[in-house]
CSV table of C-alpha atoms in Angstrom, one decimal:
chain,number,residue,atom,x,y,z
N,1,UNK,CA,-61.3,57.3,43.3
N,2,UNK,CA,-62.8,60.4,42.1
N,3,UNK,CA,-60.6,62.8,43.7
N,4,UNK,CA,-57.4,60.7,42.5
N,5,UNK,CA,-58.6,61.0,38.8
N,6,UNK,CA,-59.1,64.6,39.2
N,7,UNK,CA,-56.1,65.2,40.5
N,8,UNK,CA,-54.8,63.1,37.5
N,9,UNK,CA,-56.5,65.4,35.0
N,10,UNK,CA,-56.1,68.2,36.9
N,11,UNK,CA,-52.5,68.0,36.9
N,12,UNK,CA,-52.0,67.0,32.7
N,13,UNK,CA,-53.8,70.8,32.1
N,14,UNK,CA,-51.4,72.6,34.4
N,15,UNK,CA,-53.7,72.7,37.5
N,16,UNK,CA,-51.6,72.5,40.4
N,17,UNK,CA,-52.9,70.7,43.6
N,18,UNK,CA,-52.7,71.8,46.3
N,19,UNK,CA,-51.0,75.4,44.7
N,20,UNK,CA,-54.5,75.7,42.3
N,21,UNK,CA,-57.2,74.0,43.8
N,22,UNK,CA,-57.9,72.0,47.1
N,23,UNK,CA,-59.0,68.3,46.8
N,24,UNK,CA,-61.2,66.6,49.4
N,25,UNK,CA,-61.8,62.8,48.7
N,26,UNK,CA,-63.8,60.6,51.1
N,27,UNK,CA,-63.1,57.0,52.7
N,28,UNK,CA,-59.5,57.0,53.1
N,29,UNK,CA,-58.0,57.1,50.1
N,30,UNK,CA,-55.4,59.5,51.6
N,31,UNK,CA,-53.5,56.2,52.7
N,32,UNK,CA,-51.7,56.2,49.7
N,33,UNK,CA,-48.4,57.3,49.2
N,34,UNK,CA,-48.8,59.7,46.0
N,35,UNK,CA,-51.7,61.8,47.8
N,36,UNK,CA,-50.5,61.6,51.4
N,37,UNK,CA,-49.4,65.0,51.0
N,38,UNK,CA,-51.6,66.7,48.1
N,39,UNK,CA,-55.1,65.4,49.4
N,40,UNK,CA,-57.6,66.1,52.6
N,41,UNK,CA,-59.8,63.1,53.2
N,42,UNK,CA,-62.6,62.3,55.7
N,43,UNK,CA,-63.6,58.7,56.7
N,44,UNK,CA,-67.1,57.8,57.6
N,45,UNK,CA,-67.8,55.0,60.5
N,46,UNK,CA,-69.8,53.2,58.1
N,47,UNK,CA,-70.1,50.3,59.9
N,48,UNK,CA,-70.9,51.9,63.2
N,49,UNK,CA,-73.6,53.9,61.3
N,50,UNK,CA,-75.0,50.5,60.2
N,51,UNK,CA,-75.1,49.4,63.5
N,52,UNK,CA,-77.0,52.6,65.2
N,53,UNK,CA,-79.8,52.0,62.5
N,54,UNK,CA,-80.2,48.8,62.8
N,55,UNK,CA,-80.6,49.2,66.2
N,56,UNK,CA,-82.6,52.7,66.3
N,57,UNK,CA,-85.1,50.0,64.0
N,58,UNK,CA,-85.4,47.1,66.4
């Protein structure tokens, strides 16, 4: 949600994503329809990671 509200205020002072600035968010926020286009995002396998350490500590 941080990269959606500073796109928000980004674009209210005349700061034009993509054309300004890049935004990267995290977690998969890029699934909706207003940022598809203007915003890169990564997902982490969160789960999975929860998985390897529980198992790397047992």
């Amino acid at each position: 949600m941080f990269a959606a509200k500073y796109i928000e205020r980004a674009g209210r002072r005349g700061i034009r994503v993509p054309g300004d600035v890049k935004v990267i968010g995290c977690d998969g926020i890029q699934e909706h329809p207003y940022f598809h286009l203007i915003l890169s995002t990564i997902r982490q396998p969160v789960e999975d990671m929860a998985h390897m350490t529980i198992r790397l500590l047992y």
